[in-house]
PDB file of N, CA and C in Angstrom:
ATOM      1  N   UNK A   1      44.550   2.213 -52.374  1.00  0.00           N
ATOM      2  CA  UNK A   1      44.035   2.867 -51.198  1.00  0.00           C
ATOM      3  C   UNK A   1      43.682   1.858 -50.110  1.00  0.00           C
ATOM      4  N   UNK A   2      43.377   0.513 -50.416  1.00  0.00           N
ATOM      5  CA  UNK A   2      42.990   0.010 -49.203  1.00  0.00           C
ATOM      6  C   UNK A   2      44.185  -0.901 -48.750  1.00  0.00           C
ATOM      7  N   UNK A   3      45.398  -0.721 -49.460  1.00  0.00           N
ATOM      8  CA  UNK A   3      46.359  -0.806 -48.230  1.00  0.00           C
ATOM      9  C   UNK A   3      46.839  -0.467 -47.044  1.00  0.00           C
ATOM     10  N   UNK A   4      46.511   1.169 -47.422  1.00  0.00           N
ATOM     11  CA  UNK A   4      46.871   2.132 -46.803  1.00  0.00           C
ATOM     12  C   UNK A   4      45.455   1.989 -45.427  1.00  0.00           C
ATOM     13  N   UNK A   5      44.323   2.082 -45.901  1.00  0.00           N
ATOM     14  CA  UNK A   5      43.421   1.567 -44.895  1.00  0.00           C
ATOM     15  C   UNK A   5      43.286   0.104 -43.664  1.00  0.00           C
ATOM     16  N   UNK A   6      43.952  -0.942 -44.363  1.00  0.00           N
ATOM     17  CA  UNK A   6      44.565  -1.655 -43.529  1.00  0.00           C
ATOM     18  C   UNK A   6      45.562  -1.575 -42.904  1.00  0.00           C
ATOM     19  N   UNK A   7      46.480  -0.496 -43.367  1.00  0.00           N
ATOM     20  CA  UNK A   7      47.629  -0.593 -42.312  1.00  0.00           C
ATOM     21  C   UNK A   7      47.115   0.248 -41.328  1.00  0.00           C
ATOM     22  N   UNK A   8      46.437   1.223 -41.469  1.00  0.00           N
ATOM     23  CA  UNK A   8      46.227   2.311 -40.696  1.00  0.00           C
ATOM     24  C   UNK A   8      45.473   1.476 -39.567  1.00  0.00           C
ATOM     25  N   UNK A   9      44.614   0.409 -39.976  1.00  0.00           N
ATOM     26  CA  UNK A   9      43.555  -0.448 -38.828  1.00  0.00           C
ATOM     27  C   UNK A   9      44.610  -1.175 -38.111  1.00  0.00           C
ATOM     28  N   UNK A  10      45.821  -1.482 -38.650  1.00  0.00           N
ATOM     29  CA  UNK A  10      46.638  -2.046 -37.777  1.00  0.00           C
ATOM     30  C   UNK A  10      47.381  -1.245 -36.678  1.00  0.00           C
ATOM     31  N   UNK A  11      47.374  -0.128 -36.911  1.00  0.00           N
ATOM     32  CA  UNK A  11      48.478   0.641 -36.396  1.00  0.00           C
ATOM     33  C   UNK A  11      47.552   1.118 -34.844  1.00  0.00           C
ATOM     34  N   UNK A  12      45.995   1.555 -35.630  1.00  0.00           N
ATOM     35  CA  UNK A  12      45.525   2.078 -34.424  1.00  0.00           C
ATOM     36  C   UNK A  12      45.107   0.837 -33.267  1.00  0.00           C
ATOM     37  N   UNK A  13      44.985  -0.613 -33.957  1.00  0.00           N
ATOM     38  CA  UNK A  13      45.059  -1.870 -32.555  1.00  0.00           C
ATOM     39  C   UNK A  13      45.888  -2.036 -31.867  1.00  0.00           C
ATOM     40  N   UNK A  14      47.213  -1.304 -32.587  1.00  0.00           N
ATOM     41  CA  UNK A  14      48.264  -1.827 -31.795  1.00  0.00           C
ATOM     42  C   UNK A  14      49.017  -0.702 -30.724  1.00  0.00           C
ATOM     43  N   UNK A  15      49.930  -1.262 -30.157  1.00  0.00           N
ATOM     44  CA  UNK A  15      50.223  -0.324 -28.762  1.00  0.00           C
ATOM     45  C   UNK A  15      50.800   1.331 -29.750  1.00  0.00           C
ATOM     46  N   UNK A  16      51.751   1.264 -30.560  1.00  0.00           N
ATOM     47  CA  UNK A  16      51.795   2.634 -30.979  1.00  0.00           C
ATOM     48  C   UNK A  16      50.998   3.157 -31.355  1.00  0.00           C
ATOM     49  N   UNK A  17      49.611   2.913 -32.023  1.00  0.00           N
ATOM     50  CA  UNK A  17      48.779   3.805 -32.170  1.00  0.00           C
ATOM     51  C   UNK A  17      48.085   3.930 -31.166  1.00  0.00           C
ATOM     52  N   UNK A  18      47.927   3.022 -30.101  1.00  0.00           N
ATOM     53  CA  UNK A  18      47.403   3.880 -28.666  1.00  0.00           C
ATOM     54  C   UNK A  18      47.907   5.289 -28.356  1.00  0.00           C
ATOM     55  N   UNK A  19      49.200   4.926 -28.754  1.00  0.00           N
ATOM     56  CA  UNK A  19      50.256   6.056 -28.429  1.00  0.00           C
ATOM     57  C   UNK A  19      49.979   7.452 -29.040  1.00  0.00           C
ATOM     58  N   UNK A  20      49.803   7.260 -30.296  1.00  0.00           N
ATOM     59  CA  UNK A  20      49.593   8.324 -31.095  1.00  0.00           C
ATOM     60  C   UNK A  20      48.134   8.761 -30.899  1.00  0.00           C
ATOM     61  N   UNK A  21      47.508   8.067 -30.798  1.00  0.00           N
ATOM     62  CA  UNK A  21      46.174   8.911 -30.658  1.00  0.00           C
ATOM     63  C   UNK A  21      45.520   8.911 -29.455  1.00  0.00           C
ATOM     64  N   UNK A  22      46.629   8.784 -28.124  1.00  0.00           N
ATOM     65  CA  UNK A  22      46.636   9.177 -27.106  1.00  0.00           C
ATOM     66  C   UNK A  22      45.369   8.509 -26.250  1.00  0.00           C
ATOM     67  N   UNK A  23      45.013   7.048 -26.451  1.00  0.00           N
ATOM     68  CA  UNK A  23      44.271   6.294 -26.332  1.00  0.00           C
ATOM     69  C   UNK A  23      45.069   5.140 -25.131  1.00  0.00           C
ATOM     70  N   UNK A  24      44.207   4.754 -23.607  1.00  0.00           N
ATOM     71  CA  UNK A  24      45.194   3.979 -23.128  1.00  0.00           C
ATOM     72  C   UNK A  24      44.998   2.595 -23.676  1.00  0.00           C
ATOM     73  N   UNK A  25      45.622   1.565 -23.590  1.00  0.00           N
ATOM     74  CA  UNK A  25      45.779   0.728 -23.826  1.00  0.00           C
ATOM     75  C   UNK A  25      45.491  -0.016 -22.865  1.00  0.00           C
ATOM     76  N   UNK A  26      44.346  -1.312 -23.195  1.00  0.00           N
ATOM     77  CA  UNK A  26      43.602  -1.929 -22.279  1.00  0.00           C
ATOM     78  C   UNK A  26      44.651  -3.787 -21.914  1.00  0.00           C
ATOM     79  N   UNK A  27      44.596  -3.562 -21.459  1.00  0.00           N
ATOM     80  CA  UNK A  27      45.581  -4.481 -20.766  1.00  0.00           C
ATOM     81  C   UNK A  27      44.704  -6.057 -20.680  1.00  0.00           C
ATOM     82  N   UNK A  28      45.217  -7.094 -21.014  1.00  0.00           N
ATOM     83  CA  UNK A  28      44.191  -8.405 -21.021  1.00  0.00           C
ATOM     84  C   UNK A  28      43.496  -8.932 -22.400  1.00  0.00           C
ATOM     85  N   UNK A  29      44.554  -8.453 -22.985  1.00  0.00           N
ATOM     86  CA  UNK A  29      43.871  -8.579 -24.706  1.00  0.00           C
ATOM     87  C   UNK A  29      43.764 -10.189 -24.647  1.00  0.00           C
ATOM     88  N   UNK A  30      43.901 -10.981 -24.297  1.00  0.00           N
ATOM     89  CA  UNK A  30      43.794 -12.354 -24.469  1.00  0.00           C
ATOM     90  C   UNK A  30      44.448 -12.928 -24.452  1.00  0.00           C
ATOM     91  N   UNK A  31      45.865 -12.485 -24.350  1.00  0.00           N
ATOM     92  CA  UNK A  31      46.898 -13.049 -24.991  1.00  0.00           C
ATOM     93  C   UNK A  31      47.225 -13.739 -23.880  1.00  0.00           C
ATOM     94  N   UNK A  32      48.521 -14.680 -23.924  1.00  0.00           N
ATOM     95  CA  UNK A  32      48.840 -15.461 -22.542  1.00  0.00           C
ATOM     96  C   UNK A  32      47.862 -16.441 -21.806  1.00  0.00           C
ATOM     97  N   UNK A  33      48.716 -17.165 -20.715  1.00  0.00           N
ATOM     98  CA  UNK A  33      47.567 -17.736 -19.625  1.00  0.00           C
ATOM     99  C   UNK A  33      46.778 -16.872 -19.407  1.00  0.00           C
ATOM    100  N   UNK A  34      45.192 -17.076 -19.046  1.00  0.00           N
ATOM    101  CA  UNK A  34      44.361 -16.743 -18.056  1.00  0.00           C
ATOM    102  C   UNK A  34      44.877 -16.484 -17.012  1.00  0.00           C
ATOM    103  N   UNK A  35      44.659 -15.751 -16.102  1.00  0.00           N
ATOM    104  CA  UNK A  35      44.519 -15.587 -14.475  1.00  0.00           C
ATOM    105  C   UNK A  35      44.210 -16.754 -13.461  1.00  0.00           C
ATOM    106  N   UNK A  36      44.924 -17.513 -12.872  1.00  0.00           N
ATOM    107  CA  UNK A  36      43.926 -18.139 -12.047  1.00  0.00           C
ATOM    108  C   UNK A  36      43.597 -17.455 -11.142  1.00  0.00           C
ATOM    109  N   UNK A  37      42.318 -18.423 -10.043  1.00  0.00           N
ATOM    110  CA  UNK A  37      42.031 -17.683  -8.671  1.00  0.00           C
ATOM    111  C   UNK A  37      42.907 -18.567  -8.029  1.00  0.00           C
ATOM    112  N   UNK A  38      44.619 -18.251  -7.592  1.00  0.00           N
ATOM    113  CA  UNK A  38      45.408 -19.594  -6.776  1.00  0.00           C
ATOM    114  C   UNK A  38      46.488 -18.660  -6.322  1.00  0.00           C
ATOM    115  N   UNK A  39      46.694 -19.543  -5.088  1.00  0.00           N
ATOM    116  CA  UNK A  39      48.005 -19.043  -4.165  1.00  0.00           C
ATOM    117  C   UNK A  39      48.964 -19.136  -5.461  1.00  0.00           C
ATOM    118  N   UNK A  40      49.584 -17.848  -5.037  1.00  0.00           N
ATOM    119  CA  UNK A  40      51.191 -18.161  -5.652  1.00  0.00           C
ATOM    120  C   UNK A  40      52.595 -17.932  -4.947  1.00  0.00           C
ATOM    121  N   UNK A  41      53.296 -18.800  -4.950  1.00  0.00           N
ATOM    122  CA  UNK A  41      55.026 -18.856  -3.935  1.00  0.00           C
ATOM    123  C   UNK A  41      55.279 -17.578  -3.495  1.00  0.00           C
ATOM    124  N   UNK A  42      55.468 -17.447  -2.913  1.00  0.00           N
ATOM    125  CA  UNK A  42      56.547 -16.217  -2.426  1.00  0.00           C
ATOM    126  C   UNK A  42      58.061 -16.365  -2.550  1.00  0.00           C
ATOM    127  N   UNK A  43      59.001 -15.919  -2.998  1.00  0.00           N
ATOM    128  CA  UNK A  43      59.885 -15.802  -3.023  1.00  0.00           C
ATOM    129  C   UNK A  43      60.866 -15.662  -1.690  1.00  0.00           C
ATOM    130  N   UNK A  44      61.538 -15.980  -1.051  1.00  0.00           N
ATOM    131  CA  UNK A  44      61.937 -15.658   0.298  1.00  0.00           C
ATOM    132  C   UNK A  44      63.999 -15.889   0.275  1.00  0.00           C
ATOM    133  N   UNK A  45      64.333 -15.414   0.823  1.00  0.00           N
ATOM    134  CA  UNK A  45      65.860 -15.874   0.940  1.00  0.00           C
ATOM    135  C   UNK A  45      66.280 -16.269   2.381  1.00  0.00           C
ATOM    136  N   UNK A  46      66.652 -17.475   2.928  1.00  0.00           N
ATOM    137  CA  UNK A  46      67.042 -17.940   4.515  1.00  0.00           C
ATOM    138  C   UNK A  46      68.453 -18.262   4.149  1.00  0.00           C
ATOM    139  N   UNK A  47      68.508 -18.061   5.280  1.00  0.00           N
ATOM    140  CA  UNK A  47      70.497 -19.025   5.217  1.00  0.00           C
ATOM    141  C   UNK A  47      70.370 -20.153   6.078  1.00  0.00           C
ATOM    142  N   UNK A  48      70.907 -20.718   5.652  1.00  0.00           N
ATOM    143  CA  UNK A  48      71.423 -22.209   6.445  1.00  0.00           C
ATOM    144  C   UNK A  48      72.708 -22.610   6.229  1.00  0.00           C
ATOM    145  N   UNK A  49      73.490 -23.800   6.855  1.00  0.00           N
ATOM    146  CA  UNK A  49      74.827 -23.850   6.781  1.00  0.00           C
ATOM    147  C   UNK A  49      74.916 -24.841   5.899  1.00  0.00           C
ATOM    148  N   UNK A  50      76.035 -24.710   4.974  1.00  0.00           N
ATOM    149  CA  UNK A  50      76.485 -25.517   3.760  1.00  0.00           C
ATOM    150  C   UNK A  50      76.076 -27.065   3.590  1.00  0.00           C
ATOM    151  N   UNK A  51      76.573 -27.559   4.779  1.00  0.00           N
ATOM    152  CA  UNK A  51      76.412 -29.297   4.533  1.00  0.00           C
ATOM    153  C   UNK A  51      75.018 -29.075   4.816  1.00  0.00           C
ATOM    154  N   UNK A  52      74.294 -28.558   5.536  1.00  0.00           N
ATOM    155  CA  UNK A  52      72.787 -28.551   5.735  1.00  0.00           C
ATOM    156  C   UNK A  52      72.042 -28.635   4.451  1.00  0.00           C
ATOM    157  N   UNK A  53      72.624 -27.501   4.106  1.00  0.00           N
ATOM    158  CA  UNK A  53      71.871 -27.339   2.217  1.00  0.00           C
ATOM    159  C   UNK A  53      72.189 -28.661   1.718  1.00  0.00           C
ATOM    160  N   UNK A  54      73.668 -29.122   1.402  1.00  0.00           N
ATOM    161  CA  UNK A  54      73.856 -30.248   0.422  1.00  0.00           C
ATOM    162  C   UNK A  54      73.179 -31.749   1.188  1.00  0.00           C
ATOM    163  N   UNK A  55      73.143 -31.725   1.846  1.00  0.00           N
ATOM    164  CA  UNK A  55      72.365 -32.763   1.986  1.00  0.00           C
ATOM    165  C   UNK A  55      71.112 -32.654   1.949  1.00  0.00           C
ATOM    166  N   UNK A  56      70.498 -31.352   2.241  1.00  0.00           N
ATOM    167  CA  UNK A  56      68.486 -31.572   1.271  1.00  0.00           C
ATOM    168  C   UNK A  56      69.094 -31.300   0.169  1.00  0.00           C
ATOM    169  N   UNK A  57      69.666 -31.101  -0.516  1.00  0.00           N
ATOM    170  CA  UNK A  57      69.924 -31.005  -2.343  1.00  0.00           C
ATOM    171  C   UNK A  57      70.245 -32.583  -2.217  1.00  0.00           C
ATOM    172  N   UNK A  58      70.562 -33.229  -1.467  1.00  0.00           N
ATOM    173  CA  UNK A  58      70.735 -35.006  -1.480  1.00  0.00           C
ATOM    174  C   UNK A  58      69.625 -35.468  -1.638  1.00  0.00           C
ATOM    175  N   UNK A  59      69.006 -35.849  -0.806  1.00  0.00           N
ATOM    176  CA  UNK A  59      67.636 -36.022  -0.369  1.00  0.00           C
ATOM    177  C   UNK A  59      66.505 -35.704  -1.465  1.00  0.00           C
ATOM    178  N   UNK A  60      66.774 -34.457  -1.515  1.00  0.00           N
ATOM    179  CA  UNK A  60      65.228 -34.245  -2.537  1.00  0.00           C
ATOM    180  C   UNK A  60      65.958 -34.535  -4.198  1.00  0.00           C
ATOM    181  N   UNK A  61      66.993 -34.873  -4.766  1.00  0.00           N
ATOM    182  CA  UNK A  61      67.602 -35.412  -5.646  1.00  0.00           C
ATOM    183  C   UNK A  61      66.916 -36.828  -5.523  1.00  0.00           C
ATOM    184  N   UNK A  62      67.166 -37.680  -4.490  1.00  0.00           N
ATOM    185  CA  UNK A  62      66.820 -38.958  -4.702  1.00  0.00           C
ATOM    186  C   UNK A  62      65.591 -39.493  -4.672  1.00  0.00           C
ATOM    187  N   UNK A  63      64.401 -38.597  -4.020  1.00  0.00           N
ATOM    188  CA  UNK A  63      63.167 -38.255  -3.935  1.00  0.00           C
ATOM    189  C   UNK A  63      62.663 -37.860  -5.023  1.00  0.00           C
ATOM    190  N   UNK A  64      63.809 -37.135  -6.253  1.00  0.00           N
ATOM    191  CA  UNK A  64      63.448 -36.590  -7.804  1.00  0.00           C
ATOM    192  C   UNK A  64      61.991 -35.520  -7.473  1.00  0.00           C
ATOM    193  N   UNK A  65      62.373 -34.276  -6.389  1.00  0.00           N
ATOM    194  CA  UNK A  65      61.923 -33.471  -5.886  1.00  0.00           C
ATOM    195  C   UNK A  65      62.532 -32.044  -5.417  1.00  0.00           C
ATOM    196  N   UNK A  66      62.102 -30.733  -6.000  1.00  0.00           N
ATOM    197  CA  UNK A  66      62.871 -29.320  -5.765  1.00  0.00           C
ATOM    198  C   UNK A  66      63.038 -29.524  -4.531  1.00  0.00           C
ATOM    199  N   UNK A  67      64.073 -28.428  -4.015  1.00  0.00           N
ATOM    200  CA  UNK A  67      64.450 -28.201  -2.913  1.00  0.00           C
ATOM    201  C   UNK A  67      63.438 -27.582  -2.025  1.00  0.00           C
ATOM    202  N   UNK A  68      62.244 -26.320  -2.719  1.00  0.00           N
ATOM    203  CA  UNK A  68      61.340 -26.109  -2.591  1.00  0.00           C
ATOM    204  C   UNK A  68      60.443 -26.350  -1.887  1.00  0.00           C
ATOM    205  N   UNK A  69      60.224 -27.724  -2.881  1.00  0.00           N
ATOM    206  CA  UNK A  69      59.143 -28.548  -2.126  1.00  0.00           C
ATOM    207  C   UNK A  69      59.481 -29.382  -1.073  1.00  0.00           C
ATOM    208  N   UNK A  70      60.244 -29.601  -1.088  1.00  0.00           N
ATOM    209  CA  UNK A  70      61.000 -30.640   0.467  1.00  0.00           C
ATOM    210  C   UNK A  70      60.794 -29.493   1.614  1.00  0.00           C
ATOM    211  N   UNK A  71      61.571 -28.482   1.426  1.00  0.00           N
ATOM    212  CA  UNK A  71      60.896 -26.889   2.868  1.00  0.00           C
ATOM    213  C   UNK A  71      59.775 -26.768   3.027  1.00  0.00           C
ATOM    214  N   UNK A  72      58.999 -26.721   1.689  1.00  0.00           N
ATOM    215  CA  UNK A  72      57.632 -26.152   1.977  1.00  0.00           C
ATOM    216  C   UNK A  72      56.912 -27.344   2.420  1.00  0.00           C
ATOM    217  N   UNK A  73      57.155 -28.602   2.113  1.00  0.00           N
ATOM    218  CA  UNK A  73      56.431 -29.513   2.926  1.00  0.00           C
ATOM    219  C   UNK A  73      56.627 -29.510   4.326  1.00  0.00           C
ATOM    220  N   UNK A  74      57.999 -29.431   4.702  1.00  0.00           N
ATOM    221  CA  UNK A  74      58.886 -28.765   6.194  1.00  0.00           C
ATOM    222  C   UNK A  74      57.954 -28.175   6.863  1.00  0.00           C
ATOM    223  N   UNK A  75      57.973 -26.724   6.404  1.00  0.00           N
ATOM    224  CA  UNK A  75      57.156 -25.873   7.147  1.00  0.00           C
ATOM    225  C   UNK A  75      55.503 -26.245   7.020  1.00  0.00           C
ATOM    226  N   UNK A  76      54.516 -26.754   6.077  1.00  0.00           N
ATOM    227  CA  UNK A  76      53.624 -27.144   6.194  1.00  0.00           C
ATOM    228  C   UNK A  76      53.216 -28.098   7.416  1.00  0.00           C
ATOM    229  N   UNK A  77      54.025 -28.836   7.585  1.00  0.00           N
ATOM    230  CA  UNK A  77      54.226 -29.811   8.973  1.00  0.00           C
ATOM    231  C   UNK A  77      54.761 -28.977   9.992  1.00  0.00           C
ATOM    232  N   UNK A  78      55.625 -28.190   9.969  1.00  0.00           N
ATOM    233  CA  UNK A  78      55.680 -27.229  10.938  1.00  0.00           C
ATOM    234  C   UNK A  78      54.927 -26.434  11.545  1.00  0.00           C
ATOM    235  N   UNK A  79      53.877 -25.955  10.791  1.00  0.00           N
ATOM    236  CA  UNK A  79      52.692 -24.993  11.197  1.00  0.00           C
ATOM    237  C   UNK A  79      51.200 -26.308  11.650  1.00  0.00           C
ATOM    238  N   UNK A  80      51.196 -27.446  11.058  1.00  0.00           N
ATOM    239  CA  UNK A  80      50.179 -28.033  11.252  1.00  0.00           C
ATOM    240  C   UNK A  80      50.427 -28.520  12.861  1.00  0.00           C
ATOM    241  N   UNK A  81      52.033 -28.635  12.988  1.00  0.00           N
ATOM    242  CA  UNK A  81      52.041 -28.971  14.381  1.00  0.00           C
ATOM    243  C   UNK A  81      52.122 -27.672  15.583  1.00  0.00           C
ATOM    244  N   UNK A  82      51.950 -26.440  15.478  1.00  0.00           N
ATOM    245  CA  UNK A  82      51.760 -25.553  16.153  1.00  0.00           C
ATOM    246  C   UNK A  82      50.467 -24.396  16.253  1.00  0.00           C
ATOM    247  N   UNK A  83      49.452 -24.860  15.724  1.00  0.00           N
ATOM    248  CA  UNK A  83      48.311 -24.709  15.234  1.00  0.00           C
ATOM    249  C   UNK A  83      47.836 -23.901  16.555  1.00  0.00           C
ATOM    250  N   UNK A  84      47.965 -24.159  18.147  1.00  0.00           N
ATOM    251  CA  UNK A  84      47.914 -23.395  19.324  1.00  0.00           C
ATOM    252  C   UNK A  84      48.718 -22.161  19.465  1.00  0.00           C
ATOM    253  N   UNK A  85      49.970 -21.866  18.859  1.00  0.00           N
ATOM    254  CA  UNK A  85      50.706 -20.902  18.387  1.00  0.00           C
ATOM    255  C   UNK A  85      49.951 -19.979  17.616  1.00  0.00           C
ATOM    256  N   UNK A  86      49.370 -20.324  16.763  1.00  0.00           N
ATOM    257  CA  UNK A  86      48.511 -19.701  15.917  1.00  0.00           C
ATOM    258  C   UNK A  86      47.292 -19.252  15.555  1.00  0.00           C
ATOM    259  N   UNK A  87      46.744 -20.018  16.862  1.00  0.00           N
ATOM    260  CA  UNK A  87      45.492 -19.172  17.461  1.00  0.00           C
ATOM    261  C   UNK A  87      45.872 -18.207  18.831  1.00  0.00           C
ATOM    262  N   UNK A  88      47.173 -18.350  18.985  1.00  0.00           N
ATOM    263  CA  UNK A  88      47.637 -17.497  20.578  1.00  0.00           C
ATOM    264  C   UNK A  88      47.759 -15.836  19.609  1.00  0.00           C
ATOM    265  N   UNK A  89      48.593 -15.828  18.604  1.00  0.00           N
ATOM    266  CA  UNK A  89      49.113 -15.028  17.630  1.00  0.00           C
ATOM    267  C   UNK A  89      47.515 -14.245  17.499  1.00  0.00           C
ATOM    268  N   UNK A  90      46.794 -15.175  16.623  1.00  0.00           N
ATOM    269  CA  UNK A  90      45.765 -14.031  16.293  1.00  0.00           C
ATOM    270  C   UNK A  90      44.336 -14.053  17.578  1.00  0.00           C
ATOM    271  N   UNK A  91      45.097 -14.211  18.745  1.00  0.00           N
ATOM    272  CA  UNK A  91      43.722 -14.067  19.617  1.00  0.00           C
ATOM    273  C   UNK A  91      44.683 -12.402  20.091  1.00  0.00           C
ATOM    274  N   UNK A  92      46.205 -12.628  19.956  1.00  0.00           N
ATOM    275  CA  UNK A  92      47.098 -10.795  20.401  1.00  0.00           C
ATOM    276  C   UNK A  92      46.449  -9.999  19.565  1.00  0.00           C
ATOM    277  N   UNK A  93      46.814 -10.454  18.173  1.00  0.00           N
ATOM    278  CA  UNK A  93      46.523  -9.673  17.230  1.00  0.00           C
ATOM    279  C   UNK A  93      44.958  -9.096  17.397  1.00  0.00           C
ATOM    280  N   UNK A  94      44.343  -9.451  17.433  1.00  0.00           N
ATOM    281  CA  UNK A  94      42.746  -9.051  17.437  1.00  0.00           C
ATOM    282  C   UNK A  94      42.355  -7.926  19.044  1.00  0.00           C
ATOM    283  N   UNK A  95      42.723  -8.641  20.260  1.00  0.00           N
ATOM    284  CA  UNK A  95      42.847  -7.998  21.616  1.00  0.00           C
ATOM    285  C   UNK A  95      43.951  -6.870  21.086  1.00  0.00           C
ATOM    286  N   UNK A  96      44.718  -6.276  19.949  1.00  0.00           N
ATOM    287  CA  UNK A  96      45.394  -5.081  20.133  1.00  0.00           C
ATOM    288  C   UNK A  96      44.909  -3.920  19.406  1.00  0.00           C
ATOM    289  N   UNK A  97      43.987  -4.778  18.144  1.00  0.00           N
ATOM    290  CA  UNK A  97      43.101  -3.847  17.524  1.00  0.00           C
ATOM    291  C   UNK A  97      41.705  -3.197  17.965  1.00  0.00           C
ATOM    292  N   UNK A  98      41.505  -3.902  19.150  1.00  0.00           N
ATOM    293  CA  UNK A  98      40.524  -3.828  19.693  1.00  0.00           C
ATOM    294  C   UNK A  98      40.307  -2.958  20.730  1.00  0.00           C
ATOM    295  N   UNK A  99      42.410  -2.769  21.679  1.00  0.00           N
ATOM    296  CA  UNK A  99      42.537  -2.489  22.764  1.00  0.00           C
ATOM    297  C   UNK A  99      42.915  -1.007  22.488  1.00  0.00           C
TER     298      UNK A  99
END
């Protein structure tokens, strides 16, 4: 009999016996990484023209660096140098919610 009692304790921890006894299933059991509190990438798709690409696939090869990170450093320097752009942007943005 107390096989039968252990399996049964197994069945109801696990996701089919949520199922069966119509119980939801709590999500975060422990399993896996933690959560951080951190930015995460966005995914994005741009085009650029062929030799353009192969030569940052050059570059960040010899640098022993993603392609990734060579753009996103790009645009990081891109935005640090337009920083007046970006207070023009959200001084519209704010004067339209306002207006």
């Amino acid at each position: 009999m107390a096989k039968f009692e252990d399996r049964e304790n197994r069945r109801k921890g696990s996701i089919v016996g949520s199922i069966v006894d119509g119980v939801p299933v709590v999500s975060g059991s422990g399993r896996g990484r933690p959560k951080e509190d951190r930015e995460i990438k966005k995914r994005v798709s741009l085009s650029v023209m062929p030799s353009l690409y192969e030569d940052i696939q050059k570059i960040a090869y010899v640098q022993r660096r993603s392609i990734s990170d060579v753009v996103g450093d790009l645009m990081e320097q891109f935005r640090a140098g337009h920083e007046k752009d970006l207070a023009e942007y959200r001084k519209i943005k704010n004067s339209e919610k306002n207006g």
